[in-house]
Every structure is written in C-alpha cells, then in structure tokens.
PDB file of C-alpha atoms in Angstrom:
ATOM      1  CA  MET C  24      35.196  51.373 108.613  1.00 52.00           C
ATOM      2  CA  THR C  25      33.971  52.386 105.324  1.00 60.00           C
ATOM      3  CA  ARG C  26      35.127  55.897 105.933  1.00 67.00           C
ATOM      4  CA  THR C  27      38.694  54.958 106.801  1.00 72.00           C
ATOM      5  CA  ALA C  28      39.229  52.843 103.692  1.00 76.00           C
ATOM      6  CA  PRO C  29      38.907  55.715 101.201  1.00 80.00           C
ATOM      7  CA  ARG C  30      41.030  57.862 103.491  1.00 82.00           C
ATOM      8  CA  LEU C  31      43.786  55.237 103.619  1.00 84.00           C
ATOM      9  CA  PHE C  32      43.520  54.795  99.865  1.00 86.00           C
ATOM     10  CA  ARG C  33      44.026  58.510  99.328  1.00 87.00           C
ATOM     11  CA  ILE C  34      46.984  58.655 101.712  1.00 89.00           C
ATOM     12  CA  GLY C  35      48.588  55.631 100.005  1.00 87.00           C
ATOM     13  CA  LEU C  36      48.022  57.147  96.569  1.00 87.00           C
ATOM     14  CA  ALA C  37      49.584  60.468  97.673  1.00 88.00           C
ATOM     15  CA  MET C  38      52.605  58.628  99.128  1.00 87.00           C
ATOM     16  CA  ALA C  39      53.050  56.619  95.906  1.00 86.00           C
ATOM     17  CA  LEU C  40      52.937  59.795  93.796  1.00 83.00           C
ATOM     18  CA  PHE C  41      55.384  61.538  96.128  1.00 83.00           C
ATOM     19  CA  LEU C  42      57.846  58.634  95.983  1.00 81.00           C
ATOM     20  CA  ALA C  43      57.503  58.417  92.189  1.00 78.00           C
ATOM     21  CA  LEU C  44      58.326  62.125  91.845  1.00 74.00           C
ATOM     22  CA  VAL C  45      61.256  61.959  94.265  1.00 72.00           C
ATOM     23  CA  ALA C  46      62.682  58.789  92.718  1.00 70.00           C
ATOM     24  CA  GLY C  47      62.268  60.168  89.201  1.00 64.00           C
ATOM     25  CA  GLY C  48      64.284  63.312  90.034  1.00 58.00           C
ATOM     26  CA  CYS C  49      67.302  61.304  91.259  1.00 56.00           C
ATOM     27  CA  GLU C  50      68.330  60.098  87.854  1.00 59.00           C
ATOM     28  CA  LYS C  51      71.197  62.060  86.340  1.00 66.00           C
ATOM     29  CA  GLU C  52      71.362  62.875  82.708  1.00 71.00           C
ATOM     30  CA  GLU C  53      74.594  62.001  81.044  1.00 77.00           C
ATOM     31  CA  PRO C  54      76.288  64.876  79.213  1.00 76.00           C
ATOM     32  CA  PRO C  55      76.435  64.676  75.458  1.00 79.00           C
ATOM     33  CA  PRO C  56      79.637  63.137  74.101  1.00 80.00           C
ATOM     34  CA  LEU C  57      82.510  65.575  73.516  1.00 79.00           C
ATOM     35  CA  VAL C  58      83.272  66.658  69.987  1.00 78.00           C
ATOM     36  CA  VAL C  59      86.965  66.382  69.219  1.00 76.00           C
ATOM     37  CA  LYS C  60      88.257  68.223  66.196  1.00 76.00           C
ATOM     38  CA  LYS C  61      91.119  66.549  64.449  1.00 76.00           C
ATOM     39  CA  ALA C  62      93.998  68.566  63.001  1.00 75.00           C
ATOM     40  CA  VAL C  63      93.857  68.899  59.251  1.00 68.00           C
ATOM     41  CA  PRO C  64      97.165  68.531  57.394  1.00 69.00           C
ATOM     42  CA  LYS C  65      98.356  71.766  55.762  1.00 67.00           C
ATOM     43  CA  GLU C  66      98.215  70.366  52.278  1.00 64.00           C
ATOM     44  CA  ALA C  67      94.591  69.350  52.671  1.00 53.00           C
ATOM     45  CA  ALA C  68      93.683  72.675  54.219  1.00 52.00           C
ATOM     46  CA  LYS C  69      95.227  74.654  51.341  1.00 58.00           C
ATOM     47  CA  GLY C  70      93.884  72.493  48.567  1.00 54.00           C
ATOM     48  CA  PRO C  71      90.976  73.635  46.430  1.00 59.00           C
ATOM     49  CA  GLY C  72      87.674  72.750  47.965  1.00 58.00           C
ATOM     50  CA  PRO C  73      84.113  72.904  46.823  1.00 60.00           C
ATOM     51  CA  PRO C  74      82.810  76.387  46.130  1.00 59.00           C
ATOM     52  CA  GLN C  75      81.250  77.950  49.192  1.00 60.00           C
ATOM     53  CA  PRO C  76      77.827  79.505  49.091  1.00 58.00           C
ATOM     54  CA  ALA C  77      77.661  83.285  48.854  1.00 56.00           C
ATOM     55  CA  ALA C  78      76.098  83.667  52.312  1.00 55.00           C
ATOM     56  CA  ALA C  79      78.979  81.806  53.981  1.00 53.00           C
ATOM     57  CA  ALA C  80      81.573  83.868  52.085  1.00 54.00           C
ATOM     58  CA  GLU C  81      79.981  87.145  53.219  1.00 63.00           C
ATOM     59  CA  ALA C  82      79.762  86.156  56.895  1.00 64.00           C
ATOM     60  CA  LYS C  83      83.018  87.225  58.516  1.00 70.00           C
ATOM     61  CA  PRO C  84      84.014  86.182  61.997  1.00 70.00           C
ATOM     62  CA  SER C  85      83.824  88.945  64.598  1.00 73.00           C
ATOM     63  CA  PRO C  86      87.217  90.536  65.272  1.00 75.00           C
ATOM     64  CA  ALA C  87      88.953  89.434  68.469  1.00 81.00           C
ATOM     65  CA  ALA C  88      89.554  92.010  71.192  1.00 83.00           C
ATOM     66  CA  VAL C  89      93.070  93.423  70.906  1.00 85.00           C
ATOM     67  CA  TYR C  90      94.822  95.112  73.847  1.00 81.00           C
ATOM     68  CA  ASP C  91      96.535  98.388  73.046  1.00 84.00           C
ATOM     69  CA  PRO C  92      99.057  99.310  75.798  1.00 83.00           C
ATOM     70  CA  ALA C  93      99.734 102.803  74.402  1.00 87.00           C
ATOM     71  CA  GLY C  94      99.389 105.412  77.123  1.00 86.00           C
ATOM     72  CA  LYS C  95      98.864 102.855  79.889  1.00 86.00           C
ATOM     73  CA  ARG C  96     101.178 102.013  82.774  1.00 82.00           C
ATOM     74  CA  ASP C  97     102.627  98.498  82.833  1.00 82.00           C
ATOM     75  CA  PRO C  98     101.073  96.876  85.936  1.00 81.00           C
ATOM     76  CA  PHE C  99     104.051  94.559  86.376  1.00 83.00           C
ATOM     77  CA  THR C 100     106.696  97.256  86.775  1.00 81.00           C
ATOM     78  CA  THR C 101     107.400  99.052  90.017  1.00 79.00           C
ATOM     79  CA  PHE C 102     105.994 102.537  90.369  1.00 75.00           C
ATOM     80  CA  LEU C 103     109.188 103.705  92.066  1.00 76.00           C
ATOM     81  CA  ARG C 104     111.860 104.879  89.679  1.00 71.00           C
ATOM     82  CA  VAL C 105     115.152 103.128  90.312  1.00 69.00           C
ATOM     83  CA  GLU C 106     118.215 104.787  88.858  1.00 69.00           C
ATOM     84  CA  LYS C 107     121.305 102.741  88.352  1.00 67.00           C
ATOM     85  CA  LYS C 108     124.509 104.016  89.900  1.00 63.00           C
ATOM     86  CA  GLU C 109     127.514 104.663  87.717  1.00 56.00           C
ATOM     87  CA  ASP C 110     129.940 101.830  87.168  1.00 55.00           C
ATOM     88  CA  ARG C 111     133.404 102.010  88.676  1.00 55.00           C
ATOM     89  CA  SER C 112     134.851 101.784  85.153  1.00 56.00           C
ATOM     90  CA  ASP C 113     133.105 105.077  84.250  1.00 65.00           C
ATOM     91  CA  ARG C 114     134.573 106.800  87.307  1.00 66.00           C
ATOM     92  CA  ALA C 115     138.092 105.873  86.253  1.00 72.00           C
ATOM     93  CA  SER C 116     137.727 108.126  83.208  1.00 80.00           C
ATOM     94  CA  LEU C 117     136.680 111.128  85.380  1.00 83.00           C
ATOM     95  CA  PRO C 118     139.163 113.666  86.766  1.00 86.00           C
ATOM     96  CA  PRO C 119     140.311 112.938  90.352  1.00 85.00           C
ATOM     97  CA  LEU C 120     138.196 115.709  91.911  1.00 88.00           C
ATOM     98  CA  GLN C 121     135.011 114.154  90.471  1.00 87.00           C
ATOM     99  CA  ARG C 122     135.813 110.653  91.783  1.00 87.00           C
ATOM    100  CA  VAL C 123     135.616 111.568  95.492  1.00 88.00           C
ATOM    101  CA  GLU C 124     132.745 112.705  97.687  1.00 88.00           C
ATOM    102  CA  LEU C 125     132.654 116.360  98.653  1.00 87.00           C
ATOM    103  CA  GLY C 126     132.977 115.456 102.334  1.00 87.00           C
ATOM    104  CA  GLU C 127     136.300 113.670 101.691  1.00 90.00           C
ATOM    105  CA  LEU C 128     137.964 116.911 100.547  1.00 90.00           C
ATOM    106  CA  ARG C 129     139.616 119.476 102.843  1.00 90.00           C
ATOM    107  CA  PHE C 130     139.913 123.175 102.053  1.00 90.00           C
ATOM    108  CA  VAL C 131     143.491 124.127 103.006  1.00 91.00           C
ATOM    109  CA  GLY C 132     144.244 127.479 101.391  1.00 90.00           C
ATOM    110  CA  VAL C 133     143.361 130.392  99.120  1.00 91.00           C
ATOM    111  CA  ILE C 134     145.486 131.804  96.293  1.00 89.00           C
ATOM    112  CA  TRP C 135     144.622 135.393  95.411  1.00 87.00           C
ATOM    113  CA  ASP C 136     145.605 136.426  91.893  1.00 85.00           C
ATOM    114  CA  SER C 137     145.061 139.741  90.142  1.00 84.00           C
ATOM    115  CA  ASP C 138     142.269 138.412  87.907  1.00 85.00           C
ATOM    116  CA  ARG C 139     140.870 135.336  89.726  1.00 86.00           C
ATOM    117  CA  THR C 140     140.795 133.537  93.036  1.00 90.00           C
ATOM    118  CA  ARG C 141     141.869 129.931  93.424  1.00 92.00           C
ATOM    119  CA  ALA C 142     141.535 127.508  96.314  1.00 92.00           C
ATOM    120  CA  LEU C 143     143.668 124.557  97.406  1.00 92.00           C
ATOM    121  CA  VAL C 144     141.915 121.332  98.424  1.00 92.00           C
ATOM    122  CA  GLU C 145     143.323 117.977  99.556  1.00 91.00           C
ATOM    123  CA  ASP C 146     141.782 114.524  99.235  1.00 89.00           C
ATOM    124  CA  SER C 147     141.952 111.838 101.952  1.00 87.00           C
ATOM    125  CA  GLU C 148     145.337 110.620 100.635  1.00 89.00           C
ATOM    126  CA  GLY C 149     146.892 114.086 100.999  1.00 88.00           C
ATOM    127  CA  LYS C 150     147.051 114.914  97.277  1.00 91.00           C
ATOM    128  CA  GLY C 151     146.467 118.610  96.610  1.00 91.00           C
ATOM    129  CA  TYR C 152     144.354 120.156  93.849  1.00 92.00           C
ATOM    130  CA  THR C 153     143.700 123.711  92.723  1.00 92.00           C
ATOM    131  CA  VAL C 154     140.084 124.730  92.060  1.00 92.00           C
ATOM    132  CA  MET C 155     138.510 127.956  90.797  1.00 91.00           C
ATOM    133  CA  ILE C 156     134.970 129.158  90.126  1.00 92.00           C
ATOM    134  CA  GLY C 157     133.349 126.810  87.585  1.00 92.00           C
ATOM    135  CA  THR C 158     135.482 123.743  88.472  1.00 92.00           C
ATOM    136  CA  LYS C 159     133.519 120.491  88.738  1.00 92.00           C
ATOM    137  CA  ILE C 160     134.048 118.815  92.093  1.00 92.00           C
ATOM    138  CA  GLY C 161     132.501 115.783  93.853  1.00 88.00           C
ATOM    139  CA  ARG C 162     130.603 112.690  92.665  1.00 85.00           C
ATOM    140  CA  GLU C 163     127.242 114.457  92.442  1.00 83.00           C
ATOM    141  CA  GLY C 164     128.459 116.806  89.702  1.00 85.00           C
ATOM    142  CA  GLY C 165     128.977 119.810  91.965  1.00 91.00           C
ATOM    143  CA  VAL C 166     130.357 123.082  90.576  1.00 93.00           C
ATOM    144  CA  VAL C 167     132.359 125.661  92.559  1.00 93.00           C
ATOM    145  CA  THR C 168     130.291 128.868  92.641  1.00 94.00           C
ATOM    146  CA  LYS C 169     132.139 131.117  95.107  1.00 92.00           C
ATOM    147  CA  ILE C 170     135.498 131.213  96.899  1.00 92.00           C
ATOM    148  CA  THR C 171     136.010 133.363 100.019  1.00 91.00           C
ATOM    149  CA  ASN C 172     138.771 133.542 102.641  1.00 89.00           C
ATOM    150  CA  GLU C 173     137.006 130.988 104.860  1.00 90.00           C
ATOM    151  CA  GLU C 174     134.798 128.852 102.532  1.00 92.00           C
ATOM    152  CA  ILE C 175     134.325 127.295  99.109  1.00 93.00           C
ATOM    153  CA  PHE C 176     130.695 127.153  97.990  1.00 93.00           C
ATOM    154  CA  VAL C 177     129.673 124.209  95.773  1.00 93.00           C
ATOM    155  CA  ARG C 178     126.283 123.844  94.044  1.00 94.00           C
ATOM    156  CA  GLU C 179     125.148 120.251  93.405  1.00 90.00           C
ATOM    157  CA  GLN C 180     122.176 119.119  91.341  1.00 86.00           C
ATOM    158  CA  PHE C 181     120.560 115.762  92.008  1.00 81.00           C
ATOM    159  CA  ARG C 182     117.167 114.061  91.801  1.00 81.00           C
ATOM    160  CA  ASP C 183     115.104 113.491  94.919  1.00 83.00           C
ATOM    161  CA  TYR C 184     112.824 110.521  95.627  1.00 83.00           C
ATOM    162  CA  THR C 185     110.061 111.952  93.401  1.00 84.00           C
ATOM    163  CA  GLY C 186     112.416 112.401  90.440  1.00 82.00           C
ATOM    164  CA  ALA C 187     112.419 116.204  90.583  1.00 87.00           C
ATOM    165  CA  LYS C 188     115.735 118.052  90.148  1.00 88.00           C
ATOM    166  CA  VAL C 189     116.945 119.631  93.356  1.00 88.00           C
ATOM    167  CA  GLU C 190     119.842 122.070  93.804  1.00 90.00           C
ATOM    168  CA  ARG C 191     121.814 122.039  97.027  1.00 89.00           C
ATOM    169  CA  GLU C 192     124.460 124.538  98.091  1.00 92.00           C
ATOM    170  CA  ASN C 193     127.294 122.988 100.157  1.00 89.00           C
ATOM    171  CA  SER C 194     130.416 124.580 101.520  1.00 88.00           C
ATOM    172  CA  LEU C 195     133.901 123.504 102.528  1.00 88.00           C
ATOM    173  CA  LYS C 196     135.327 125.481 105.434  1.00 89.00           C
ATOM    174  CA  LEU C 197     138.998 126.379 105.652  1.00 85.00           C
ATOM    175  CA  GLN C 198     141.052 123.878 107.683  1.00 78.00           C
ATOM    176  CA  THR C 199     143.736 125.675 109.701  1.00 73.00           C
ATOM    177  CA  GLY C 200     146.920 124.132 111.065  1.00 67.00           C
ATOM    178  CA  GLY C 201     145.142 122.562 114.069  1.00 61.00           C
ATOM    179  CA  GLY C 202     142.541 120.887 111.810  1.00 56.00           C
ATOM    180  CA  LYS C 203     139.850 123.441 112.716  1.00 54.00           C
TER     181      LYS C 203
END
C-alpha cells in the first residue's frame, strides 16, 4: 500500500498541472481599445503651432505609390476594335452612287467616246447614272478602275477583323435585255 500512495499522488499532481495549463490557455485576451482620431477644424490646423524639433522637420513621409498608365493597355476596355458605322445623316450628303451597296446596282450599257469610256448603271429604283474610270461608287468607298464591254471593275478598300486595310476587286457584269 505504501507503494501505491506515492504513485497516486504523482498521478493526481500531473492531472492537476495538466488541468491548470489547459484551463489557463482558455482565457482570451481582450484587444486594446481602438484609437479614434478626431477631425481638426481647418482654422486650428492652419494656425501657428509650437516650433517642431529639427529631427521631426527633416523626417519626410515616404512617397505613396503612384500608378502611371502610360504605355499600358486599359484592362477594362475590350481588346476588339469596334468601329462605329456612319450615321444616316452623313449619307444624305453623299452623291447617290455612294449611298447604295455595289450589289444593288446593275450595269446596263457602255458608251464609247473618242477619248474615254463611260458606263451606264441603274439603282434598284431604276434611276440611271453614268460612271467613268475614277468615279466613286458604293458604300465602301469603291472606285471604278476599268470598264470593258462586259464588266465594270471596282476596287474597294476596307478594314478586316484585325484592323488591317484590305483591297478587294469587285465587278458588275453587263445585264442584257433578258436580265442576264
């Protein structure tokens, strides 16, 4: 029995120490009270104050980081270039041949002159127009480049989806009496 008493005493002492450590760790420290700065009226802030020590006058606050967007892409704009179409009011000031699409015109005849060749075209309403080499025609800013007995060749410049200028050569074929 004498041997078990010191053993029980040691076990009890170890349990008491363990419980004291566990119970002591459960207490939470309260955070320090918040410091609230009150706004100083402008008159008091501008007024003369006591002279500051030389060390405080020399210590300047570190400059804040400033973002310089020069040469950088705006992350909030789309990377696809969207070009606005012309207003209808701008088209009213254009000549009639530049207001219609090239596909809406019909090539109906050729006029051979001693110094130049001219072609007759009609719009969808049946109004006729005379064109020659260098005449602007169509909404895409096409220019007549060649007139033959069977075709009018028109070169158009436009921008593709990448923004690069692309030239396209289109032609209007002569419409005979049967529409062919």
